[in-house]
Each structure stands twice: as structure tokens, then as C-alpha cells.
């Protein structure tokens, strides 16, 4: 459930009419609903009520906006981070270092050192060598780094290949058949406090079966590690639960997911860590855009909007579907292609889609754009970096500025030897 709804024929985010935001901030602009973030945070937590000790670490890659992180910190969420930049955001938002998990397949030595200095609560190791390096960095500081070993369970998550992470050939984790021996070696590394294992098999999962299968494999591994004499106190179950992008999508609810987790992990006797991203952020945001032109096409017309693949990359990258609705629907429909202004045919959001009839100057939104939207934006075609607005009841604020092309241009330089004589000095 989200807080985007029509009131008197006009799409609102909570109590704010979207045209008011377009008027104040311009388009394209991401609009987030604080109430929806809070609700999703609560629903996910409630879904896990049958699970004992747990820690919720929001995967901030889904939407790392500082204001969003504040909302989630107030909901008691920590963070799952994958870079020094994400760590800095989580800390800046007021999350406690011990509530932050550091994941990621390519953490640099510099990032590991900073994270130790900041006192992060958990490092998810992706390879044995990383554990050895982390251990020595921690020992140099007179510390022991709390860690888990990320295991690749070799399970097909049944999602898009580019966001599948739990198959043997993916770059993530250590092979499950080598995990116990590797764990044994890492347990002997001074400076490392190896507490358990971690897993994350993919994103936008619409079926609980692969998750349950992967978790069962992890359960068997935990038992094997305990038999070998290791104290296992933590298992990180990652994120991945999908969200409905179409009204016809059937996705397990957080309650379904929680019931499965409670069942599979019943005898584990560990603290469980969760790293939800999309399920918290996806339906909490829309990308508000204006129709620039409606251009005749061979079969269907092209609705050219002022948002493009640089603002919302998911359709171009993963053929992702985002619902497109008019802010003030007339009740009439049309079949159209929806595209942005970028000079690539890939800058197409939909082909042959049945949508609200729109004309030049109309406002519309791409729905379910709160996760992996603004954070994946670029300035391709020297377009502005898209701004973000947070709505909270009847208030709204710009929570990320539009970065204008001039600002980006100002950060570039022509070296002195390339300057034309007439521009020198
Ligand atoms: N934990 C780890 C280690 C991850 O790699 C991810 C996502 C998550 C948690 C959060 O997964 P979620 O709950 O959001 O599914 N850009 C893609 C999604 C990439 C997901 C990467 N890892 C998209 O737009 O669909």
C-alpha cells in the first residue's frame, strides 16, 4: 500500500497535489512519500514478528537519499552499505555504526580501514583474502572485526539475469561446498571475529521457493559449522523480496516471507539480519514528468516526456515495467510508446502501452520508482541530475537539488595547453 492517490481527479502524494510540486521544483523530479516509507518499514518488521532476535539493515543502495535514511533511522532501521560513500550517508543520517553492515564484493583496503575506524557492526566477507586483510587491518588497530562469510548457495533466484546473485557463476560469495573449510581457516585469523554466514541471492524475487531453498542450505551449513566447533551467532539473510510493478503482479507479502523465514530458521538459534531495499522503497516514490510532445509514429504515437533513461535507467537496463499514469486523467485512453529525449532508441519506457490520454504540457508519473531510481541517475546527454522531493503529510521539501548542467560543466577544465590563444589569461 502506498500514499499516492487521486483526490478530486488530481494525483496526490499524501496531502500534496503533484502539480504543486511540478510548479515549485520543475520536472522531471522524484517524489517520495514519507508515510509510505514508514508504513513499509513497519509492515516488513511486523512480517517478521514470528522470528526471534533480528536486526533490520535497510539496503541503502535502493534509495540512499539522506532524508529517506532519516525516516528509516527513526523507524529503528540500520543500514546495509556497499561503499565508503554509502557508509558516510548512513552515519550522516544518524544511524549507529554498530547497526551498519558492510557488504560488497570489492571493498577496498581503504574502505575497510575507514569502516573499522567508524566501528561498523558487521563485515560480510566475499572472499577468503578479504578476511585475511580485514583481520590484519583490525589487529593493527588493536581490534577484532565482527564478520560473516557470504556464501553463494548456487540457487537460481528466478529473476532478471542482471540482478541474480546466488548462482555459482555469479561474482558473489564463496562456493557453498568450500564454505566450511574456508570458515575454519578464517576462524583462526587474528583480528577477525567470525560470527556466522551471509547470503543474498537476488532482487525483485517473486517466488519464495528459491529463497527457502537457499536458506535451508545455509541452515545445513550452520549445523555443519557448529559440529566443527564454531560458535555461530549470526546469519544474514540478505534482501531481495520483490514488489508489484503491475497491478497484476503476484508477489509474496512481507508476512508470507516472514512466515517462511520463521519456519525455515526455527531451530537456528542465531540473530538474523535482514537487508531489505526495494520492498521498503519501491512503492514509496514516483518520477513526475511533463509531456513534451506527442509525436506521430508508424503504428502508435510517441509520447515524449521530459524524463529520460538518465533519470530512470531501469527500463533501458532491465526492460523493467513502470506504470505510467496521468496526474489529471481525462478518462480517455490511448495506445502509445513512451520515450524520453535522450538520443538512443533504448531511451524508451514502454511500447504499445494502453495509457491515459495525454497531450503536450500534461503531467504524468512513472510509478514504483522509489527504489533504484534517482540513485542510478546520470547526466548523460548533459542533462541535469534529477532532483528529489520528500512529502510528509501536507508538507514537502526538496531533499536533493537538481544539479544543473552548468554546475557539472564548472567542475571540468580544459588544460592550459589546449586553450585557444584568445581565451588565455
Ligand atoms: N543485500 C545485498 C547484498 C544486495 O546486493 C542487495 C541488492 C540487497 C541487499 C537489496 O536487495 P532488494 O531488497 O532491494 O532486492 N538496480 C537493480 C537492483 C539491484 C539490486 C542489487 N543488490 C534494479 O533496479 O532492479
CSV table of C-alpha atoms and ligand atoms in Angstrom, one decimal:
chain,number,residue,atom,x,y,z
A,1,UNK,CA,0.0,0.0,0.0
A,2,UNK,CA,1.2,3.5,-0.7
A,3,UNK,CA,0.1,7.1,-0.2
A,4,UNK,CA,-0.2,8.1,-3.9
A,5,UNK,CA,-3.9,8.6,-4.7
A,6,UNK,CA,-6.3,10.7,-6.7
A,7,UNK,CA,-8.2,13.4,-4.9
A,8,UNK,CA,-10.7,15.5,-7.0
A,9,UNK,CA,-9.2,14.0,-10.1
A,10,UNK,CA,-5.7,15.1,-9.3
A,11,UNK,CA,-2.9,12.7,-8.3
A,12,UNK,CA,-1.6,13.5,-4.8
A,13,UNK,CA,1.3,12.3,-2.7
A,14,UNK,CA,-0.2,12.2,0.8
A,15,UNK,CA,-1.9,15.6,1.1
A,16,UNK,CA,0.2,17.4,-1.6
A,17,UNK,CA,-1.1,17.7,-5.2
A,18,UNK,CA,1.6,16.7,-7.6
A,19,UNK,CA,1.1,19.8,-9.8
A,20,UNK,CA,2.1,22.0,-6.8
A,21,UNK,CA,5.5,20.1,-6.7
A,22,UNK,CA,5.9,20.4,-10.5
A,23,UNK,CA,5.2,24.2,-10.2
A,24,UNK,CA,7.7,24.7,-7.3
A,25,UNK,CA,10.5,22.4,-8.4
A,26,UNK,CA,10.1,21.7,-12.1
A,27,UNK,CA,10.2,18.4,-13.8
A,28,UNK,CA,11.4,15.7,-14.0
A,29,UNK,CA,11.5,15.2,-10.3
A,30,UNK,CA,11.3,12.2,-8.0
A,31,UNK,CA,8.6,12.5,-5.3
A,32,UNK,CA,8.8,10.3,-2.2
A,33,UNK,CA,6.1,9.7,0.4
A,34,UNK,CA,7.5,9.6,4.0
A,35,UNK,CA,4.3,7.9,5.2
A,36,UNK,CA,4.8,5.1,2.7
A,37,UNK,CA,8.4,4.6,3.8
A,38,UNK,CA,7.3,4.4,7.4
A,39,UNK,CA,4.5,2.1,6.6
A,40,UNK,CA,6.7,-0.3,4.6
A,41,UNK,CA,9.3,-0.3,7.4
A,42,UNK,CA,6.6,-1.3,9.8
A,43,UNK,CA,5.0,-3.9,7.6
A,44,UNK,CA,8.3,-5.5,7.0
A,45,UNK,CA,9.1,-5.6,10.7
A,46,UNK,CA,5.6,-6.9,11.5
A,47,UNK,CA,6.0,-9.6,8.9
A,48,UNK,CA,9.0,-10.9,10.9
A,49,UNK,CA,7.1,-11.0,14.2
A,50,UNK,CA,7.4,-14.8,14.3
A,51,UNK,CA,11.2,-14.5,14.2
A,52,UNK,CA,13.2,-14.1,17.4
A,53,UNK,CA,16.4,-12.0,17.6
A,54,UNK,CA,16.7,-9.9,14.4
A,55,UNK,CA,18.4,-6.8,13.0
A,56,UNK,CA,17.0,-4.8,10.1
A,57,UNK,CA,19.6,-3.2,7.9
A,58,UNK,CA,17.9,-1.2,5.1
A,59,UNK,CA,19.9,-1.8,1.8
A,60,UNK,CA,20.5,1.9,1.2
A,61,UNK,CA,21.6,1.3,-2.4
A,62,UNK,CA,17.8,1.2,-3.2
A,63,UNK,CA,17.3,4.8,-2.2
A,64,UNK,CA,20.2,6.5,-0.3
A,65,UNK,CA,18.7,9.9,-0.1
A,66,UNK,CA,19.7,11.4,3.3
A,67,UNK,CA,16.1,12.4,4.2
A,68,UNK,CA,14.9,8.9,3.4
A,69,UNK,CA,17.6,7.5,5.6
A,70,UNK,CA,16.5,9.8,8.4
A,71,UNK,CA,12.9,8.5,8.1
A,72,UNK,CA,14.1,4.9,8.3
A,73,UNK,CA,16.6,5.6,11.1
A,74,UNK,CA,13.6,6.9,13.1
A,75,UNK,CA,11.9,3.6,12.3
A,76,UNK,CA,14.8,1.8,14.0
A,77,UNK,CA,16.5,0.6,10.9
A,78,UNK,CA,20.2,0.3,10.5
A,79,UNK,CA,21.8,0.1,7.0
A,80,UNK,CA,23.4,-2.3,4.6
A,81,UNK,CA,26.1,-0.4,2.8
A,82,UNK,CA,28.4,-1.3,-0.1
A,83,UNK,CA,30.8,1.6,-0.3
A,84,UNK,CA,32.5,4.2,1.7
A,85,UNK,CA,30.0,6.7,0.3
A,86,UNK,CA,27.0,4.7,1.5
A,87,UNK,CA,28.6,4.3,4.9
A,88,UNK,CA,29.1,8.1,5.1
A,89,UNK,CA,25.4,8.6,4.3
A,90,UNK,CA,24.2,6.1,6.9
A,91,UNK,CA,26.3,7.8,9.5
A,92,UNK,CA,25.3,11.3,8.4
A,93,UNK,CA,21.6,10.2,8.7
A,94,UNK,CA,22.3,9.3,12.4
A,95,UNK,CA,22.4,5.5,12.1
A,96,UNK,CA,24.5,4.0,14.8
A,97,UNK,CA,27.8,2.4,13.4
A,98,UNK,CA,27.0,-0.9,15.2
A,99,UNK,CA,23.7,-1.1,13.2
A,100,UNK,CA,25.5,-0.8,9.9
A,101,UNK,CA,26.5,-3.9,7.8
A,102,UNK,CA,29.3,-3.5,5.2
A,103,UNK,CA,28.5,-5.7,2.2
A,104,UNK,CA,30.0,-5.6,-1.3
A,105,UNK,CA,32.3,-7.7,-3.5
A,106,UNK,CA,35.0,-5.1,-4.0
A,107,UNK,CA,35.6,-3.3,-0.6
A,108,UNK,CA,38.9,-1.6,-0.9
A,109,UNK,CA,41.6,-1.7,1.8
A,110,UNK,CA,40.9,2.0,2.3
A,111,UNK,CA,37.2,1.4,2.8
A,112,UNK,CA,37.8,-1.5,5.2
A,113,UNK,CA,40.1,0.7,7.3
A,114,UNK,CA,37.6,3.6,7.4
A,115,UNK,CA,34.8,1.2,8.3
A,116,UNK,CA,36.8,-0.3,11.2
A,117,UNK,CA,37.6,3.2,12.4
A,118,UNK,CA,33.9,4.1,12.3
A,119,UNK,CA,33.1,1.0,14.3
A,120,UNK,CA,30.7,-0.8,11.9
A,121,UNK,CA,28.8,-3.7,13.3
A,122,UNK,CA,29.4,-6.3,10.7
A,123,UNK,CA,31.6,-7.0,7.6
A,124,UNK,CA,30.2,-9.5,5.1
A,125,UNK,CA,33.3,-11.2,3.6
A,126,UNK,CA,33.1,-12.1,-0.1
A,127,UNK,CA,36.4,-14.0,-0.3
A,128,UNK,CA,39.0,-15.5,1.9
A,129,UNK,CA,41.7,-13.0,1.1
A,130,UNK,CA,39.4,-10.2,2.2
A,131,UNK,CA,39.0,-11.8,5.6
A,132,UNK,CA,42.8,-12.1,6.0
A,133,UNK,CA,43.3,-8.4,5.0
A,134,UNK,CA,40.4,-7.2,7.3
A,135,UNK,CA,41.8,-9.3,10.2
A,136,UNK,CA,45.3,-7.7,9.8
A,137,UNK,CA,43.8,-4.1,9.5
A,138,UNK,CA,41.8,-4.8,12.6
A,139,UNK,CA,44.8,-6.3,14.5
A,140,UNK,CA,46.8,-3.2,13.6
A,141,UNK,CA,44.2,-1.1,15.4
A,142,UNK,CA,44.0,-3.5,18.4
A,143,UNK,CA,40.5,-4.6,17.3
A,144,UNK,CA,38.6,-7.7,16.2
A,145,UNK,CA,36.4,-7.1,13.2
A,146,UNK,CA,32.9,-8.6,13.5
A,147,UNK,CA,32.4,-10.6,10.3
A,148,UNK,CA,30.3,-13.1,8.5
A,149,UNK,CA,31.3,-15.1,5.4
A,150,UNK,CA,29.0,-14.6,2.4
A,151,UNK,CA,28.1,-17.9,0.9
A,152,UNK,CA,26.9,-18.5,-2.7
A,153,UNK,CA,24.3,-21.2,-2.4
A,154,UNK,CA,24.1,-21.9,-6.1
A,155,UNK,CA,20.4,-21.3,-6.3
A,156,UNK,CA,18.5,-19.8,-9.3
A,157,UNK,CA,16.5,-17.0,-7.9
A,158,UNK,CA,14.3,-16.9,-11.0
A,159,UNK,CA,14.8,-13.1,-11.5
A,160,UNK,CA,16.3,-11.0,-14.2
A,161,UNK,CA,19.9,-12.2,-15.0
A,162,UNK,CA,21.4,-8.8,-14.2
A,163,UNK,CA,20.0,-8.8,-10.7
A,164,UNK,CA,20.6,-12.5,-9.9
A,165,UNK,CA,23.4,-13.1,-7.4
A,166,UNK,CA,23.1,-16.6,-5.9
A,167,UNK,CA,24.2,-18.8,-8.8
A,168,UNK,CA,27.6,-20.4,-8.8
A,169,UNK,CA,28.8,-18.4,-11.8
A,170,UNK,CA,27.9,-15.0,-10.2
A,171,UNK,CA,30.7,-13.0,-8.7
A,172,UNK,CA,29.2,-13.0,-5.2
A,173,UNK,CA,30.1,-15.0,-2.1
A,174,UNK,CA,32.2,-18.2,-1.7
A,175,UNK,CA,31.0,-21.5,-3.1
A,176,UNK,CA,28.9,-23.3,-0.6
A,177,UNK,CA,30.8,-26.6,-0.9
A,178,UNK,CA,34.0,-24.8,0.1
A,179,UNK,CA,32.5,-22.6,2.8
A,180,UNK,CA,33.1,-24.8,5.8
A,181,UNK,CA,36.8,-25.3,5.1
A,182,UNK,CA,37.2,-21.6,4.4
A,183,UNK,CA,35.3,-20.7,7.5
A,184,UNK,CA,37.7,-23.0,9.5
A,185,UNK,CA,40.7,-21.2,8.2
A,186,UNK,CA,39.3,-17.7,8.7
A,187,UNK,CA,38.2,-18.5,12.2
A,188,UNK,CA,41.9,-18.8,13.0
A,189,UNK,CA,42.7,-15.3,11.7
A,190,UNK,CA,43.7,-12.9,14.5
A,191,UNK,CA,41.8,-9.7,14.3
A,192,UNK,CA,38.7,-11.4,12.9
A,193,UNK,CA,35.6,-12.2,15.0
A,194,UNK,CA,33.8,-14.6,12.6
A,195,UNK,CA,30.3,-14.9,13.8
A,196,UNK,CA,28.4,-16.6,11.1
A,197,UNK,CA,27.4,-16.6,7.4
A,198,UNK,CA,25.5,-14.3,5.0
A,199,UNK,CA,23.5,-14.8,1.8
A,200,UNK,CA,21.7,-12.7,-0.8
A,201,UNK,CA,20.5,-14.5,-3.9
A,202,UNK,CA,19.0,-11.7,-6.0
A,203,UNK,CA,16.5,-8.9,-6.2
A,204,UNK,CA,12.8,-8.5,-7.2
A,205,UNK,CA,12.1,-12.1,-6.2
A,206,UNK,CA,8.5,-13.1,-6.9
A,207,UNK,CA,8.8,-16.6,-5.6
A,208,UNK,CA,9.7,-17.7,-2.1
A,209,UNK,CA,10.8,-21.2,-3.1
A,210,UNK,CA,14.3,-20.3,-4.2
A,211,UNK,CA,14.8,-18.2,-1.1
A,212,UNK,CA,13.6,-21.0,1.1
A,213,UNK,CA,15.9,-23.5,-0.7
A,214,UNK,CA,18.9,-21.2,-0.2
A,215,UNK,CA,18.0,-20.6,3.4
A,216,UNK,CA,17.8,-24.4,4.0
A,217,UNK,CA,21.2,-24.8,2.5
A,218,UNK,CA,22.5,-22.2,4.9
A,219,UNK,CA,20.8,-23.9,7.8
A,220,UNK,CA,22.6,-27.1,6.9
A,221,UNK,CA,25.9,-25.2,6.7
A,222,UNK,CA,25.3,-23.6,10.1
A,223,UNK,CA,24.8,-27.1,11.6
A,224,UNK,CA,28.0,-28.4,9.9
A,225,UNK,CA,30.0,-25.4,11.2
A,226,UNK,CA,28.7,-26.0,14.8
A,227,UNK,CA,29.6,-29.6,14.6
A,228,UNK,CA,33.1,-28.5,13.6
A,229,UNK,CA,33.1,-26.5,16.9
A,230,UNK,CA,32.4,-23.0,15.6
A,231,UNK,CA,30.1,-20.7,17.6
A,232,UNK,CA,27.6,-19.3,15.1
A,233,UNK,CA,25.6,-16.4,16.4
A,234,UNK,CA,24.5,-14.6,13.3
A,235,UNK,CA,23.1,-15.3,9.9
A,236,UNK,CA,22.5,-12.5,7.4
A,237,UNK,CA,19.6,-13.5,5.1
A,238,UNK,CA,20.1,-10.5,2.7
A,239,UNK,CA,17.2,-8.8,0.9
A,240,UNK,CA,15.5,-9.5,-2.4
A,241,UNK,CA,11.8,-9.5,-1.7
A,242,UNK,CA,10.0,-8.1,-4.8
A,243,UNK,CA,7.3,-5.5,-5.2
A,244,UNK,CA,4.3,-5.4,-7.6
A,245,UNK,CA,5.2,-3.1,-10.6
A,246,UNK,CA,2.0,-4.1,-12.4
A,247,UNK,CA,-1.4,-4.4,-10.6
A,248,UNK,CA,-1.5,-8.0,-11.9
A,249,UNK,CA,1.9,-8.9,-10.3
A,250,UNK,CA,1.6,-11.6,-7.6
A,251,UNK,CA,4.4,-11.1,-5.1
A,252,UNK,CA,4.6,-12.7,-1.7
A,253,UNK,CA,3.9,-10.2,1.1
A,254,UNK,CA,6.3,-9.5,3.9
A,255,UNK,CA,4.0,-11.6,6.1
A,256,UNK,CA,4.3,-14.6,3.7
A,257,UNK,CA,8.1,-14.0,3.6
A,258,UNK,CA,8.3,-13.8,7.4
A,259,UNK,CA,6.3,-17.0,7.9
A,260,UNK,CA,8.6,-18.8,5.6
A,261,UNK,CA,11.7,-17.4,7.4
A,262,UNK,CA,10.2,-18.3,10.8
A,263,UNK,CA,9.6,-21.9,9.6
A,264,UNK,CA,12.9,-22.5,8.0
A,265,UNK,CA,15.0,-20.9,10.7
A,266,UNK,CA,13.0,-22.2,13.7
A,267,UNK,CA,15.9,-24.2,15.2
A,268,UNK,CA,18.8,-22.0,14.2
A,269,UNK,CA,19.2,-20.1,17.5
A,270,UNK,CA,21.0,-17.1,15.9
A,271,UNK,CA,20.4,-13.4,15.5
A,272,UNK,CA,19.0,-13.0,12.0
A,273,UNK,CA,20.0,-10.0,9.9
A,274,UNK,CA,17.8,-8.7,7.0
A,275,UNK,CA,18.8,-6.3,4.2
A,276,UNK,CA,15.5,-5.2,2.6
A,277,UNK,CA,15.8,-2.5,-0.1
A,278,UNK,CA,13.2,-2.4,-2.8
A,279,UNK,CA,10.3,-3.7,-0.6
A,280,UNK,CA,10.8,-0.6,1.6
A,281,UNK,CA,11.5,2.0,-1.1
A,282,UNK,CA,9.9,0.8,-4.4
A,283,UNK,CA,6.3,1.9,-4.0
A,284,UNK,CA,7.3,5.0,-1.9
A,285,UNK,CA,8.3,7.1,-4.9
A,286,UNK,CA,7.2,8.2,-8.3
A,287,UNK,CA,9.1,10.0,-11.1
A,288,UNK,CA,7.0,13.1,-12.0
A,289,UNK,CA,7.4,14.2,-15.6
A,290,UNK,CA,5.9,16.5,-18.2
A,291,UNK,CA,4.8,15.5,-21.7
A,292,UNK,CA,6.9,17.5,-24.1
A,293,UNK,CA,5.4,16.3,-27.4
A,294,UNK,CA,3.0,13.7,-28.7
A,295,UNK,CA,4.7,12.7,-31.9
A,296,UNK,CA,3.1,10.5,-34.6
A,297,UNK,CA,4.7,7.1,-35.0
A,298,UNK,CA,4.4,4.3,-37.6
A,299,UNK,CA,1.7,2.5,-35.6
A,300,UNK,CA,1.3,4.2,-32.3
A,301,UNK,CA,2.3,7.8,-31.4
A,302,UNK,CA,5.3,8.5,-29.3
A,303,UNK,CA,4.6,10.3,-26.0
A,304,UNK,CA,7.9,12.1,-25.5
A,305,UNK,CA,8.3,13.0,-21.8
A,306,UNK,CA,10.9,15.2,-20.2
A,307,UNK,CA,12.2,12.3,-18.1
A,308,UNK,CA,14.7,10.0,-19.7
A,309,UNK,CA,16.8,6.9,-19.3
A,310,UNK,CA,19.4,9.0,-17.4
A,311,UNK,CA,16.7,9.8,-14.8
A,312,UNK,CA,15.2,6.3,-14.6
A,313,UNK,CA,17.5,3.7,-16.0
A,314,UNK,CA,15.6,0.5,-15.1
A,315,UNK,CA,13.5,0.1,-18.3
A,316,UNK,CA,16.6,0.6,-20.5
A,317,UNK,CA,18.8,-1.7,-18.3
A,318,UNK,CA,16.4,-4.5,-17.4
A,319,UNK,CA,13.4,-4.0,-19.7
A,320,UNK,CA,11.6,-3.1,-16.4
A,321,UNK,CA,8.0,-2.1,-16.4
A,322,UNK,CA,6.9,1.1,-14.6
A,323,UNK,CA,3.2,2.1,-14.6
A,324,UNK,CA,2.6,5.4,-16.3
A,325,UNK,CA,-0.4,7.4,-15.3
A,326,UNK,CA,-1.6,11.0,-15.9
A,327,UNK,CA,-1.7,13.4,-13.0
A,328,UNK,CA,-5.1,14.7,-14.1
A,329,UNK,CA,-6.6,11.8,-16.2
A,330,UNK,CA,-9.3,12.9,-18.6
A,331,UNK,CA,-10.9,9.4,-18.6
A,332,UNK,CA,-9.9,8.9,-22.2
A,333,UNK,CA,-7.2,6.3,-23.1
A,334,UNK,CA,-4.7,5.9,-25.9
A,335,UNK,CA,-2.2,3.3,-27.0
A,336,UNK,CA,1.3,4.9,-27.2
A,337,UNK,CA,5.0,4.4,-26.9
A,338,UNK,CA,6.6,6.4,-24.1
A,339,UNK,CA,10.1,7.7,-24.6
A,340,UNK,CA,12.5,10.3,-23.3
A,341,UNK,CA,14.5,13.0,-25.1
A,342,UNK,CA,17.9,11.1,-25.0
A,343,UNK,CA,19.4,10.2,-28.3
A,344,UNK,CA,19.1,6.5,-28.1
A,345,UNK,CA,16.3,4.2,-29.1
A,346,UNK,CA,16.9,2.5,-25.8
A,347,UNK,CA,15.5,5.6,-24.1
A,348,UNK,CA,12.1,4.1,-24.3
A,349,UNK,CA,10.0,3.4,-21.2
A,350,UNK,CA,7.2,1.5,-23.0
A,351,UNK,CA,6.0,0.4,-26.4
A,352,UNK,CA,2.4,0.0,-27.4
A,353,UNK,CA,1.1,0.7,-23.9
A,354,UNK,CA,-2.5,1.4,-23.1
A,355,UNK,CA,-2.3,4.7,-21.1
A,356,UNK,CA,-4.3,7.7,-20.0
A,357,UNK,CA,-4.6,10.0,-23.0
A,358,UNK,CA,-2.1,12.8,-22.6
A,359,UNK,CA,-1.2,15.9,-24.6
A,360,UNK,CA,1.8,18.2,-24.7
A,361,UNK,CA,2.1,20.0,-21.3
A,362,UNK,CA,0.3,17.3,-19.3
A,363,UNK,CA,1.9,15.9,-16.1
A,364,UNK,CA,2.3,12.2,-15.6
A,365,UNK,CA,4.2,9.8,-13.3
A,366,UNK,CA,6.2,6.6,-13.6
A,367,UNK,CA,5.1,4.7,-10.5
A,368,UNK,CA,7.1,2.4,-8.2
A,369,UNK,CA,10.2,4.5,-8.9
A,370,UNK,CA,11.3,4.9,-5.2
A,371,UNK,CA,13.9,2.1,-5.4
A,372,UNK,CA,16.8,2.1,-7.8
A,373,UNK,CA,15.5,5.3,-9.4
A,374,UNK,CA,17.3,8.6,-8.6
A,375,UNK,CA,20.3,6.7,-7.2
A,376,UNK,CA,21.0,5.2,-10.6
A,377,UNK,CA,20.6,8.6,-12.4
A,378,UNK,CA,23.3,10.1,-14.6
A,379,UNK,CA,23.8,13.2,-16.5
A,380,UNK,CA,24.0,11.5,-19.9
A,381,UNK,CA,23.3,13.9,-22.8
A,382,UNK,CA,24.4,16.7,-20.5
A,383,UNK,CA,21.1,16.6,-18.8
A,384,UNK,CA,20.6,17.8,-15.2
A,385,UNK,CA,20.9,15.4,-12.3
A,386,UNK,CA,17.3,14.8,-11.3
A,387,UNK,CA,16.1,16.4,-8.1
A,388,UNK,CA,14.2,14.6,-5.3
A,389,UNK,CA,11.3,15.8,-3.1
A,390,UNK,CA,10.0,14.3,0.1
A,391,UNK,CA,6.4,14.7,1.1
A,392,UNK,CA,5.3,14.3,4.7
A,393,UNK,CA,1.6,14.9,5.2
A,394,UNK,CA,0.8,18.4,3.8
A,395,UNK,CA,4.5,19.4,3.7
A,396,UNK,CA,7.1,18.9,1.1
A,397,UNK,CA,10.8,19.7,0.8
A,398,UNK,CA,13.4,19.4,-1.9
A,399,UNK,CA,15.7,16.8,-0.4
A,400,UNK,CA,18.2,16.7,-3.3
A,401,UNK,CA,18.8,19.6,-5.6
A,402,UNK,CA,18.6,19.5,-9.3
A,403,UNK,CA,22.3,19.6,-10.3
A,404,UNK,CA,22.3,21.8,-13.4
A,405,UNK,CA,24.5,21.1,-16.4
A,406,UNK,CA,26.3,24.4,-15.7
A,407,UNK,CA,27.4,23.1,-12.3
A,408,UNK,CA,28.8,19.9,-13.9
A,409,UNK,CA,30.4,21.9,-16.6
A,410,UNK,CA,32.0,24.1,-14.0
A,411,UNK,CA,33.8,21.1,-12.5
A,412,UNK,CA,35.5,20.4,-15.8
A,413,UNK,CA,38.7,22.0,-17.1
A,414,UNK,CA,40.5,22.5,-20.3
A,415,UNK,CA,44.2,22.2,-19.7
A,416,UNK,CA,46.1,25.3,-20.3
A,417,UNK,CA,48.0,23.9,-23.3
A,418,UNK,CA,44.7,23.2,-25.1
A,419,UNK,CA,43.3,26.7,-24.5
A,420,UNK,CA,42.8,28.8,-27.7
A,421,UNK,CA,45.1,31.8,-27.5
A,422,UNK,CA,42.2,34.2,-27.5
A,423,UNK,CA,40.7,32.7,-24.3
A,424,UNK,CA,44.0,32.6,-22.3
A,425,UNK,CA,44.5,34.7,-19.2
B,1,LIG,N1,21.8,-7.0,0.1
B,1,LIG,C1,22.7,-7.2,-0.9
B,1,LIG,C2,24.0,-7.8,-0.6
B,1,LIG,C3,22.4,-6.7,-2.2
B,1,LIG,O1,23.3,-6.9,-3.1
B,1,LIG,C4,21.1,-6.1,-2.4
B,1,LIG,C5,20.7,-5.6,-3.8
B,1,LIG,C6,20.2,-6.0,-1.3
B,1,LIG,C7,20.6,-6.5,-0.1
B,1,LIG,C8,18.9,-5.4,-1.5
B,1,LIG,O2,18.1,-6.1,-2.4
B,1,LIG,P1,16.5,-5.7,-2.6
B,1,LIG,O3,15.8,-6.0,-1.3
B,1,LIG,O4,16.4,-4.3,-2.9
B,1,LIG,O5,16.0,-6.6,-3.7
B,1,LIG,N2,19.4,-2.0,-9.7
B,1,LIG,C9,18.5,-3.2,-9.7
B,1,LIG,C10,18.6,-3.9,-8.4
B,1,LIG,C11,20.0,-4.3,-7.9
B,1,LIG,C12,20.0,-5.0,-6.5
B,1,LIG,C13,21.4,-5.1,-6.1
B,1,LIG,N3,21.6,-5.7,-4.7
B,1,LIG,C14,17.1,-2.9,-10.1
B,1,LIG,O6,16.9,-1.7,-10.4
B,1,LIG,O7,16.3,-3.7,-10.2
